[in-house]
Structure formats: C-alpha cells, structure tokens
Short mmCIF file of C-alpha atoms and ligand atoms in Angstrom, two decimals:
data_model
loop_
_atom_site.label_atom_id
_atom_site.label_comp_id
_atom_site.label_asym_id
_atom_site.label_seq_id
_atom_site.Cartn_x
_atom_site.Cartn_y
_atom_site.Cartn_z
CA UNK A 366 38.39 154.15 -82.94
CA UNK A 367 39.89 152.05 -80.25
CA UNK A 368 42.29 152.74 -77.74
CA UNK A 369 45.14 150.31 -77.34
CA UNK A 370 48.28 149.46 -75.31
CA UNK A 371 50.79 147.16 -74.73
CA UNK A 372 50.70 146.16 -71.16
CA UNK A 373 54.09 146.38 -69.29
CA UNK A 374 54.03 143.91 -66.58
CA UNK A 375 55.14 141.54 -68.71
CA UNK A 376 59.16 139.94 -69.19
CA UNK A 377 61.14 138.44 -72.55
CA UNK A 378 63.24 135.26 -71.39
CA UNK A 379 65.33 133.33 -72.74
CA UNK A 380 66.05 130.02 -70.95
CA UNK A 381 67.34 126.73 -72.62
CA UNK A 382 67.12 128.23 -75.85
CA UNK A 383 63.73 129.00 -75.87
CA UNK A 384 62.35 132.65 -75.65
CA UNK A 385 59.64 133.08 -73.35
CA UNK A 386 57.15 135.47 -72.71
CA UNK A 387 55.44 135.97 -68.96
CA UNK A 388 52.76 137.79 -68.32
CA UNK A 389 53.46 138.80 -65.15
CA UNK A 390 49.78 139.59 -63.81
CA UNK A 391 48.85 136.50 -64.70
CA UNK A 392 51.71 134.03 -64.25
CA UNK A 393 50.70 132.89 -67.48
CA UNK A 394 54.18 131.95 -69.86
CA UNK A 395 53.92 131.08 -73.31
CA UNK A 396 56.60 130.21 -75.81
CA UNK A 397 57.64 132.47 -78.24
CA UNK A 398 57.67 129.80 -81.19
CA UNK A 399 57.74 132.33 -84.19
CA UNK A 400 59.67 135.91 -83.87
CA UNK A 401 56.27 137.40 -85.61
CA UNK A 402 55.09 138.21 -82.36
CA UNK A 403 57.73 139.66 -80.93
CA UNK A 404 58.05 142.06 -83.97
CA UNK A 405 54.55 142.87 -83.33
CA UNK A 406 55.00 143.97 -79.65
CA UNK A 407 57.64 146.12 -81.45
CA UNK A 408 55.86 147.57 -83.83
CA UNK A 409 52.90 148.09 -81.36
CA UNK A 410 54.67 149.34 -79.06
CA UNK A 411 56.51 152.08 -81.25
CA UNK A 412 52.98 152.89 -82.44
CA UNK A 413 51.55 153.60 -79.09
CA UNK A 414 49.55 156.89 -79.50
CA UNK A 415 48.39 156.01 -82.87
CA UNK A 416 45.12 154.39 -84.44
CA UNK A 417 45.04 151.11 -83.58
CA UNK A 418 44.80 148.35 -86.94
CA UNK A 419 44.58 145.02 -86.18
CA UNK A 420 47.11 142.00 -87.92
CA UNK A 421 46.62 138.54 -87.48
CA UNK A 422 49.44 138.15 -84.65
CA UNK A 423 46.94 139.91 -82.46
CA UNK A 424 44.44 136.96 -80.99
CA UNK A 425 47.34 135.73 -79.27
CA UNK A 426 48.27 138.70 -77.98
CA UNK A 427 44.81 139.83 -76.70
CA UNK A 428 44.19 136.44 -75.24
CA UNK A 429 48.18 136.49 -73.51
CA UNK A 430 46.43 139.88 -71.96
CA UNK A 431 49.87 141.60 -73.87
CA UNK A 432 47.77 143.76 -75.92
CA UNK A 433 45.19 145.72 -74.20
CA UNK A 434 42.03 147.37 -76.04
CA UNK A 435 39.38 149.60 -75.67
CA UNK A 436 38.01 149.14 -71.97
CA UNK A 437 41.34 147.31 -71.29
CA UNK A 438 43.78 149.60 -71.94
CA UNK A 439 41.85 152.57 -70.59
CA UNK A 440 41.45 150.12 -67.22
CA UNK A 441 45.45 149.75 -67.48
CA UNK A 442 45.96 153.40 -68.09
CA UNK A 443 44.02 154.37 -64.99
CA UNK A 444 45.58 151.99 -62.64
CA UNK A 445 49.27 152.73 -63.92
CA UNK A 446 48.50 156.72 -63.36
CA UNK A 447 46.96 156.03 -59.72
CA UNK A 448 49.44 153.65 -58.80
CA UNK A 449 52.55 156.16 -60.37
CA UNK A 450 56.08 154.95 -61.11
CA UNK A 451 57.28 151.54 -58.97
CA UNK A 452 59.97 153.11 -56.76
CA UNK A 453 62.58 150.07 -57.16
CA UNK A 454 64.46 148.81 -59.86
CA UNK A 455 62.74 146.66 -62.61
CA UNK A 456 64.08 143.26 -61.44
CA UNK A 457 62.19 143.60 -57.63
CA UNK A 458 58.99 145.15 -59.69
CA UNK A 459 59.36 141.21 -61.61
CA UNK A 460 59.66 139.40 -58.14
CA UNK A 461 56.89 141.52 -56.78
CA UNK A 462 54.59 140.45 -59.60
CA UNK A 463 55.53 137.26 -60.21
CA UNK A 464 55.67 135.83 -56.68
CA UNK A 465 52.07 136.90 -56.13
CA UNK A 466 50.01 134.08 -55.66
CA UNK A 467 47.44 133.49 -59.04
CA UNK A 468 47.46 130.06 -59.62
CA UNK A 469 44.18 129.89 -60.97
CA UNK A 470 43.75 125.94 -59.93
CA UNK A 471 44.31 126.75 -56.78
CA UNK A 472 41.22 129.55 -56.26
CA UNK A 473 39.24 127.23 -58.46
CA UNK A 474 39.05 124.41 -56.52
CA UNK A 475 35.81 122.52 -56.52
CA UNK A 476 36.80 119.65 -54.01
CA UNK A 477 34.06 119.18 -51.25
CA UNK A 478 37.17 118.83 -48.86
CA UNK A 479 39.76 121.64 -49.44
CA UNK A 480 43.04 119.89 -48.27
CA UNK A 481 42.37 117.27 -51.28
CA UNK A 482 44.41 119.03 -53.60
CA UNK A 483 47.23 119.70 -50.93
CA UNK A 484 47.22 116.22 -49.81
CA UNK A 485 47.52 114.87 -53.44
CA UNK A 486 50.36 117.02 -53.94
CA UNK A 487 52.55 116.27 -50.86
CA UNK A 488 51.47 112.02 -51.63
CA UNK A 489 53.21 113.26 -55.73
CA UNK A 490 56.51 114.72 -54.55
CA UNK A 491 56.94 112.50 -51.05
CA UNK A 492 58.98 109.64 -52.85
CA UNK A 493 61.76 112.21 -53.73
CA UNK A 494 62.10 114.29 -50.78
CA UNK A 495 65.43 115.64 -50.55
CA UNK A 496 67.73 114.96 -47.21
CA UNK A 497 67.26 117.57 -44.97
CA UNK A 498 69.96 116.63 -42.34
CA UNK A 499 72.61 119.16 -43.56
CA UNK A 500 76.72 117.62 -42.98
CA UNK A 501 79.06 119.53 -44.48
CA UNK A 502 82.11 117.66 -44.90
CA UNK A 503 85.54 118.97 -42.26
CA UNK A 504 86.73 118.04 -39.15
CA UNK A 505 83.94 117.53 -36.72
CA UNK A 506 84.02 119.91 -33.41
CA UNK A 507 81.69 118.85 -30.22
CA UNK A 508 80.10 121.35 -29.02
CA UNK A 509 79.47 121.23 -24.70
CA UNK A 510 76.44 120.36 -24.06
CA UNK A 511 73.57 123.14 -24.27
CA UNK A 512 71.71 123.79 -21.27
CA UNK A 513 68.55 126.10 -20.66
CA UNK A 514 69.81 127.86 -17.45
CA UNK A 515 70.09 131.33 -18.95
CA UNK A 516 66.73 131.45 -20.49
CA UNK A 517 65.01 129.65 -17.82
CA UNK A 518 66.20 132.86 -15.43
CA UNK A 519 65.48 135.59 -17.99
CA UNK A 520 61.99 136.74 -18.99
CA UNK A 521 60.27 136.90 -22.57
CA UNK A 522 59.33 140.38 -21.48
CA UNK A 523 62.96 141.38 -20.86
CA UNK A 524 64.43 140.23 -23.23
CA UNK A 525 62.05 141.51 -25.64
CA UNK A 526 62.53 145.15 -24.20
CA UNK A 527 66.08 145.03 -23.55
CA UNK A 528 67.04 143.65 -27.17
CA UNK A 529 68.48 146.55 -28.95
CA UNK A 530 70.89 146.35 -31.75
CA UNK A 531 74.27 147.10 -30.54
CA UNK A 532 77.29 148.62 -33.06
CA UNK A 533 79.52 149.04 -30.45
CA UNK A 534 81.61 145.67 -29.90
CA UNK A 535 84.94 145.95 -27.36
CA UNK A 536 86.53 142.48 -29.03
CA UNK A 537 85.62 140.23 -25.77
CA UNK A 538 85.94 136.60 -25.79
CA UNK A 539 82.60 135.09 -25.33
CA UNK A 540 82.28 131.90 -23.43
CA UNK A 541 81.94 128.73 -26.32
CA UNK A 542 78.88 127.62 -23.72
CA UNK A 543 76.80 130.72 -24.57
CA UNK A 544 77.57 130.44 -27.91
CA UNK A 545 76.75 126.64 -27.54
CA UNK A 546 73.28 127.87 -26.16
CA UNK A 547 72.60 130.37 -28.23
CA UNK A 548 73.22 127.63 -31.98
CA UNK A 549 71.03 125.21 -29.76
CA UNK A 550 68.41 127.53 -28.68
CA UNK A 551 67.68 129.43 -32.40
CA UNK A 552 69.10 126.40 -34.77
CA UNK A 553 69.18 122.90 -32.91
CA UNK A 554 66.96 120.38 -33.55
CA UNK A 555 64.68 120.72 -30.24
CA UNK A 556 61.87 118.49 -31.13
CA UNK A 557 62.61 114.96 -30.68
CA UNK A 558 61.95 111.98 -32.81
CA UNK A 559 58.83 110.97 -30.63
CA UNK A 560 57.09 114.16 -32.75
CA UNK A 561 58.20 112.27 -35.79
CA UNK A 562 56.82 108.93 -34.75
CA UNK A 563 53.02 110.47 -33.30
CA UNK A 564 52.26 111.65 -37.10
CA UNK A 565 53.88 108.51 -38.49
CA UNK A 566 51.61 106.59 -36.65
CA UNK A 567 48.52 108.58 -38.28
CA UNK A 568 49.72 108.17 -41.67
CA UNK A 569 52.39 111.11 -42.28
CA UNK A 570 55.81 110.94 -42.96
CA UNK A 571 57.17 114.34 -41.73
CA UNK A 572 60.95 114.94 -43.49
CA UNK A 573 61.92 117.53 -41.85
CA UNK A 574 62.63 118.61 -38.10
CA UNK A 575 61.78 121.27 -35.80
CA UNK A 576 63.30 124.00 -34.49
CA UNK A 577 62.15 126.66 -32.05
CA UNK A 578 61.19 129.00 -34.87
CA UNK A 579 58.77 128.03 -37.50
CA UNK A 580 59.78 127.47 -40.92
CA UNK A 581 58.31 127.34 -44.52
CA UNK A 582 57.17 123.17 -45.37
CA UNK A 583 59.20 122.49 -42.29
CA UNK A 584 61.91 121.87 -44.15
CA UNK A 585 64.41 124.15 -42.40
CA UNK A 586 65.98 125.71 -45.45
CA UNK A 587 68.51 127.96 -43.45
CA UNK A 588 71.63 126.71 -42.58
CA UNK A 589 73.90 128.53 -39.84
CA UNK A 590 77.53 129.18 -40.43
CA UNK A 591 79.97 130.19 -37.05
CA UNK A 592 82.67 133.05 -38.14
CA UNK A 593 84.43 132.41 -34.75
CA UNK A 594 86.19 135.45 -34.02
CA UNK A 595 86.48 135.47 -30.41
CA UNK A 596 85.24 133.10 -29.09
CA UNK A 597 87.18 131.27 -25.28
CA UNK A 598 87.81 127.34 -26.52
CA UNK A 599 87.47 127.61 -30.16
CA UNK A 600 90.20 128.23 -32.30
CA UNK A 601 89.07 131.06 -34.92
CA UNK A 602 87.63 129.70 -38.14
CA UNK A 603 84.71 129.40 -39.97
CA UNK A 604 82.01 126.73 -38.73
CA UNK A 605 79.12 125.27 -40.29
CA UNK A 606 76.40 124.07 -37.21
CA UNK A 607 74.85 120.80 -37.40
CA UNK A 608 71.28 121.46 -36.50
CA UNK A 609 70.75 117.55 -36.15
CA UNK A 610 73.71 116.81 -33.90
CA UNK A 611 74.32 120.11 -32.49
CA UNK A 612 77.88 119.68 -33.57
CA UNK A 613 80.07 121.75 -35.62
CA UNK A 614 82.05 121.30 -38.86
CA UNK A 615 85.49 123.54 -39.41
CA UNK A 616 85.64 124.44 -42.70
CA UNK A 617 88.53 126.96 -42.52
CA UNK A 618 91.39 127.88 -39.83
CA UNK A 619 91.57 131.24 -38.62
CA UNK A 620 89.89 133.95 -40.71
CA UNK A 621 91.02 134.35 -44.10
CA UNK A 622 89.24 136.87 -45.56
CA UNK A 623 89.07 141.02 -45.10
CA UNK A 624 85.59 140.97 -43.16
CA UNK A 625 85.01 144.85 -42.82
CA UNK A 626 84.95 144.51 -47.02
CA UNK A 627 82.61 141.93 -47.01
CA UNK A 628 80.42 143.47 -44.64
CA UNK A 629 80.20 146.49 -47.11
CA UNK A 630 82.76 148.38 -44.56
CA UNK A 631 80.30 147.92 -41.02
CA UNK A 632 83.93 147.58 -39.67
CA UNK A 633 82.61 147.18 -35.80
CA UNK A 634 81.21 143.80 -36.75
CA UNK A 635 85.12 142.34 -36.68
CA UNK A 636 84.90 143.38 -33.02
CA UNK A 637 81.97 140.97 -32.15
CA UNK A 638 82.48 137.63 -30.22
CA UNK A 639 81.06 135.76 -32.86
CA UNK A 640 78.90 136.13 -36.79
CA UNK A 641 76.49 133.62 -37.51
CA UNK A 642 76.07 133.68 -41.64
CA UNK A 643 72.59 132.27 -42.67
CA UNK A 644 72.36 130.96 -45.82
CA UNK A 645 69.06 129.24 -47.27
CA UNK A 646 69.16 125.87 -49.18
CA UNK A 647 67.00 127.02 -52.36
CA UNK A 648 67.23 123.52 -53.47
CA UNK A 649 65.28 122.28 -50.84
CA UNK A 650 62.30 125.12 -51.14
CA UNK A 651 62.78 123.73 -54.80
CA UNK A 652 61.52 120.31 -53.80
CA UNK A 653 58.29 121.53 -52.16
CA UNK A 654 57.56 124.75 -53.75
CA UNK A 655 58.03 125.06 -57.57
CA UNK A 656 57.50 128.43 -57.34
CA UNK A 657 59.43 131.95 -57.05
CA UNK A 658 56.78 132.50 -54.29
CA UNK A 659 58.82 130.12 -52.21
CA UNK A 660 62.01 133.25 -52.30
CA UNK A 661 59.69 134.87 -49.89
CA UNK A 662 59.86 131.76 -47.70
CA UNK A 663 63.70 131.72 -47.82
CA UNK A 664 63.47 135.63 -46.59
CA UNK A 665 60.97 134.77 -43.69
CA UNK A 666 62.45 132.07 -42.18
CA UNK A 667 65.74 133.97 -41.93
CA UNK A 668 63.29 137.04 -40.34
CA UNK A 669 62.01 134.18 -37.91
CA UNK A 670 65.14 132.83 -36.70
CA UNK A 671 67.27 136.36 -36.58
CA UNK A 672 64.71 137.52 -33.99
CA UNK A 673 64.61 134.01 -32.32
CA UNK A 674 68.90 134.76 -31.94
CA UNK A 675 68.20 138.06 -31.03
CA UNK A 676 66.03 137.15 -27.68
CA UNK A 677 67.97 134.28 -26.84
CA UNK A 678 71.45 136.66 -27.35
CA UNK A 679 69.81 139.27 -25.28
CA UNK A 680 68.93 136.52 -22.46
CA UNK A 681 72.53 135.64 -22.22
CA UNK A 682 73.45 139.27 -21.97
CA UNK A 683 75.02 139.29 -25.00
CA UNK A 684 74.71 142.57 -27.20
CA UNK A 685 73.28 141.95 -30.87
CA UNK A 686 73.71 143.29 -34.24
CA UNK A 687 72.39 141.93 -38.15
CA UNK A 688 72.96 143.00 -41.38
CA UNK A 689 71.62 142.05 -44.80
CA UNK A 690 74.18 144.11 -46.52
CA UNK A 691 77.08 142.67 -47.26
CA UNK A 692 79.00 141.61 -50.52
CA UNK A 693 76.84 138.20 -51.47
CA UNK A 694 79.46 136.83 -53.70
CA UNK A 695 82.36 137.36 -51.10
CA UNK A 696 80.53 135.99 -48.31
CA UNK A 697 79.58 132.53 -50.45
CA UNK A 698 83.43 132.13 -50.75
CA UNK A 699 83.56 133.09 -47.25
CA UNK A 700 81.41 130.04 -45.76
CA UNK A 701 82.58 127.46 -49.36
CA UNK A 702 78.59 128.10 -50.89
CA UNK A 703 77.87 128.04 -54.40
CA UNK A 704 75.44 131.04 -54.41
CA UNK A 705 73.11 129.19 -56.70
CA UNK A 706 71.59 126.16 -54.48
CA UNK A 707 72.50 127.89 -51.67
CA UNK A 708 73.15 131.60 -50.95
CA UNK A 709 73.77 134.10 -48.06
CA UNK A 710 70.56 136.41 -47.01
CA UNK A 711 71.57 137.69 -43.19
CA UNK A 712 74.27 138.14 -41.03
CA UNK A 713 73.97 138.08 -37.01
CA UNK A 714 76.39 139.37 -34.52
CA UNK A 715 77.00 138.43 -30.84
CA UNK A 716 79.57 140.10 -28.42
CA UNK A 717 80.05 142.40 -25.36
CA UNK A 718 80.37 146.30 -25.34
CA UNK A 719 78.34 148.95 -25.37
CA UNK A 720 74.28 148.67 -25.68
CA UNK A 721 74.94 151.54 -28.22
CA UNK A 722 73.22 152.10 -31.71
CA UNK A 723 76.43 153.86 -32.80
CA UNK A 724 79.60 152.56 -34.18
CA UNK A 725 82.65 154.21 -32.77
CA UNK A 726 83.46 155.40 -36.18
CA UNK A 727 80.26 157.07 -36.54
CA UNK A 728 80.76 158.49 -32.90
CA UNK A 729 84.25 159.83 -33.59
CA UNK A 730 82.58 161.23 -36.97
CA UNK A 731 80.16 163.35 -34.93
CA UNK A 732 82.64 164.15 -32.29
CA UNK A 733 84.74 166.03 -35.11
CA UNK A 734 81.94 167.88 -36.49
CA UNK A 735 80.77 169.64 -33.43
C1 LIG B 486 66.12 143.22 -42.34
C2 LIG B 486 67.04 144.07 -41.50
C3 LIG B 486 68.22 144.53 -42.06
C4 LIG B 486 69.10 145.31 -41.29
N1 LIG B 486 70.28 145.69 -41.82
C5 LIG B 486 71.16 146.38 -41.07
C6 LIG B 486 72.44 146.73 -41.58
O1 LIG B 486 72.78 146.43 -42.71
N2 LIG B 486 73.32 147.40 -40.78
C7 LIG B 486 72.98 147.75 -39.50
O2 LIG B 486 73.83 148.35 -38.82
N3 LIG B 486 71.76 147.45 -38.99
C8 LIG B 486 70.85 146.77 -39.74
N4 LIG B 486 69.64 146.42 -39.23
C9 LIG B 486 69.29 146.86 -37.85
C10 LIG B 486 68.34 148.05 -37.88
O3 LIG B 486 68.99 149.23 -38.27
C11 LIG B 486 67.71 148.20 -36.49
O4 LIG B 486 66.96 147.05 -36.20
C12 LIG B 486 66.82 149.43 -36.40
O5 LIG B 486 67.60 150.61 -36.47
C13 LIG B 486 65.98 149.46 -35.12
O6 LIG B 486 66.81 149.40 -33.99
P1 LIG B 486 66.64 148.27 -32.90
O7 LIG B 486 66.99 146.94 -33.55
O8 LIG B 486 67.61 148.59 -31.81
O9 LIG B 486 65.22 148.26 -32.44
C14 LIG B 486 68.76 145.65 -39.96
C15 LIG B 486 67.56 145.17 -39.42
C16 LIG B 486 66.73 144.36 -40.16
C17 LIG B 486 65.47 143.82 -39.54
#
C-alpha cells in the first residue's frame, strides 16, 4: 500500500479570471481548466492518512509534482520534519520559493558559448527599453554645484569605522551643499556619456547610467525623494532628485503630513536635517527581468546605495539613521507614488546631534525606570 501526500509548496491564483496553480518548487504554473482537479486536491487532501486509491485526475497531478507517492512523499515527509515549521508568515514562505532561481532552460543550456542565450535575450527586449531618465513633473530647483572636497579629505577607513547609526537628532540646519554632495555622491549620474559611447562603439547600446553603487541590469531602479526638513537654502518640502541632471523637482511645500506616524512612531527622525525616501521603479525591473526574482534586485540595490549614503554622510560629518519600517501606503502619498509601479522600500536620515544609538525617548524611558 502506498504512501501519499499532497505537497504544500504549492499556491491557488486567480488572475484575469483564470485560476492557476504554481508549484512553487518548481516554478512550474498550470491552468486550472476544469474544477475536477481542484476537488481532487480536496478530497486528497482531507484523506491524508488514509489508503491511497487512485482516480483519473491523478496523472496530472503526479506529473504537476502536487501529489506525491510512495518514495515521494516519504522524501517530502522527511525534508518537511528536518526542515520544521517556516518561521514567517505564508506570503514570504511564497516569495522565498518562488524567487528561487529554477528555470530549467537556463541550467540546461547546451550552447558551446554560454552568453548566447543572454545575448539573444537582451537583442529580444532592446527595441522596447523603457526611459530610464526619471523627471517628475514640479517646479525645477538647481541644486549648487557638487564638489568632492569632503570625501577627498576623509578616509574609506574612517568613515567606515566611524559610521554608526545615530537616533539622536538636535533639529540643526544642514548646509544645502552637503546635502548637494551627499544626492551627487550616492544618486548622481557620475559616469559620463564617454562610458556610453566606448560600448556603443563595440556594438552595445547601454540604457541605463551609472552611479557610484552598482545596480541590478544597470537600470537604476531606485529613485531618491528629499523630505527637506531642515535644511539652510531650501524651503521645506518634499523633493524628488534628478539623478541625470542633479537637479531637484518640488513636489509639495512645506511638510504636510504627520511624519512620526508614518515612520511607525521613530519620532526622532522629524529632528533630522534631511530624509531621503527610496522608492524602486518595479516597472523598469519589469522590462528586463520577468521574474519575481527581480524583487530581490529592487531590495539590493536599495542595500547598495543606503550604505553608499551612509559613508558619504559619515564623511561629511553628518550623523545617519535608516529605517525600513514605516507605513508603505502613507509614505507613497507622502512622495505622490502609486505603490504599484513604484513603491517605498527604505528610508535614510541625515542631521547633527548626538553619535548615539538611543532616541531621547528611549533614554528618558530608562532614566524613569532606574
Ligand atoms: C535593513 C535595515 C533595517 C533597519 N531598520 C531600522 C529601523 O526600522 N529603525 C531603526 O532605528 N534602525 C534600523 N536599522 C538600523 C539598525 O538597527 C542598526 O544598523 C543596527 O542596530 C547596527 O547598528 P549600527 O548601524 O550602528 O552598526 C536598520 C538597518 C538595516 C540594515
């Protein structure tokens, strides 16, 4: 008598009025055409425990690797009680699986030269490759001129030992040069066109840019936003940076939102000189990567450029703080996104005050208990 199981790493969809069915380990999806088969993970399911009988639903189901017998499900069963329970919700346990990289084409490939297949792609999608010079629309703001005194003057090795992140802000104006520097240094276009026109002349048409920190298809999918707060020469407001033109765009006057709420209540943000909101353009990881692999991306280039602000910060002997938690929804409004093509993942932080990993608040807190 056979063992059998219905293996969970699988999801139900329904998209566009069709339901779907992934198999999550596999990154295989089929159509769910006739509800037969969905009655029968039911019923198997329900049955678990008990002898298994076979019905004509299950060929698809064994080949979909849904239903699991004999060696199978014993494998399954072994690995799910070494493994235990996942520790997050079941939504990240979906990403996890289904952003793992199993294309089968891809291992398979049986091209003498191995960039065949990656050069055939990139010729397919290079007709409709998406602008990547980002202009929101608003009055335009010139920023001064960056320059590359502060870092010149300031070692790698310092600043990588004396960046520390800093919850104790004291509200001081920050010169708009520094800040200048700092949008320049971590989100400015800083390769030239000549980098452009080298691997034009060998045959590539590059679409993107470069910055200082490396990003996923070089399409720079972040985007920086300037909550001004204090900030000598600028009036407060929200900003969007033009990485292209080093230039800003004001989309709002003044700050019109409660920022300790959106921040989830890290009230000693408001008393930074300055927030810098990154956001990632999904639609443009769309373009190049069909994949949910490409979320990752989004997440990493935000990881590369926070650290790239948090030397350059540091350099200009500014104190730093980030945060990824903060209301997502309330932020969007906060910096006019949609929160579908483009959405919030990371918050930075510049000002003067103390190099201290306490907030006052928590400081106070501790003073009263002892
Ligand atoms: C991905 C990420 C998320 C973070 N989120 C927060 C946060 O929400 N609030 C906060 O006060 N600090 C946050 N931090 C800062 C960490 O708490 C801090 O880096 C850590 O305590 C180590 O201290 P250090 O940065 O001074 O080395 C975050 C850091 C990273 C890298």
């Amino acid at each position: 008598m056979s063992e059998f199981k219905v293996n969970e790493n699988l999801t139900i969809t329904l998209n566009e009025g069709i339901f779907g069915l992934w198999n999550l380990e596999t990154g295989e999806q089929y159509e769910i055409f006739d509800r037969r088969y969905l009655d029968r993970i039911f019923e198997l399911n329900e049955s678990s425990g008990m002898p298994y009988t076979s019905k004509p639903e299950d060929g698809i189901l064994i080949e979909a690797g849904i239903l699991l017998i004999g060696k199978k499900a014993e494998q399954y069963q072994k690995i799910q009680k070494t493994n235990g329970p996942w520790g997050w919700d079941l939504v990240s346990k979906i990403f996890h699986l289904g952003s793992k990289h199993n294309f089968p084409s891809d291992s398979a490939s049986t091209e003498e030269n191995k960039e065949t297949g990656y050069v055939t792609f990139c010729e397919s999608i290079a007709e409709s490759a998406p602008n990547l010079d980002i202009e929101r629309e608003g009055e335009l703001v010139k920023l001064p001129t960056w320059n590359s005194n502060a870092i010149d003057a300031y070692s790698l090795k310092k600043a990588l030992w004396e960046r520390i992140t800093s919850r104790n802000f004291n509200g001081g104006p920050v010169p708009l040069e520094i800040v200048s520097n700092i949008l320049f240094t971590t989100f400015g276009k800083v390769h030239g066109d000549s980098h452009k026109k080298n691997l034009a002349e060998r045959g590539i048409l590059t679409v993107g840019y470069r910055r200082s920190s490396p990003s996923a298809g070089c399409l720079q999918a972040t985007e920086a936003y300037l909550v001004a707060l204090n900030i000598s020469n600028l009036e407060q407001g929200i900003y969007h940076y033009r990485s292209h033109q080093h230039a800003l765009t004001k989309l709002d006057s003044g700050i019109n939102a409660d920022l300790s709420q959106i921040l989830c209540h890290q009230s000693f943000a408001v008393d930074a000189g300055f927030l810098i909101v990154m956001s990632s353009r999904f639609d443009k990881l769309w373009w190049k990567y069909p994949h949910s692999r490409a979320y990752r991306s989004a997440l990493m280039d935000v990881g590369h450029l926070s650290q790239t602000f948090n030397l350059v910060a540091t350099a200009h002997n500014l104190n730093t703080w980030l945060t990824g938690y903060f209301i997502d929804d309330l932020l969007n409004k906060l910096i006019k996104i949609d929160g579908f093509k483009e959405h919030s993942l990371f918050v930075l932080a510049g000002g003067y005050g103390l190099q201290d990993p306490l907030s006052p608040g928590v400081v106070k807190l501790l003073k009263a208990t002892t």
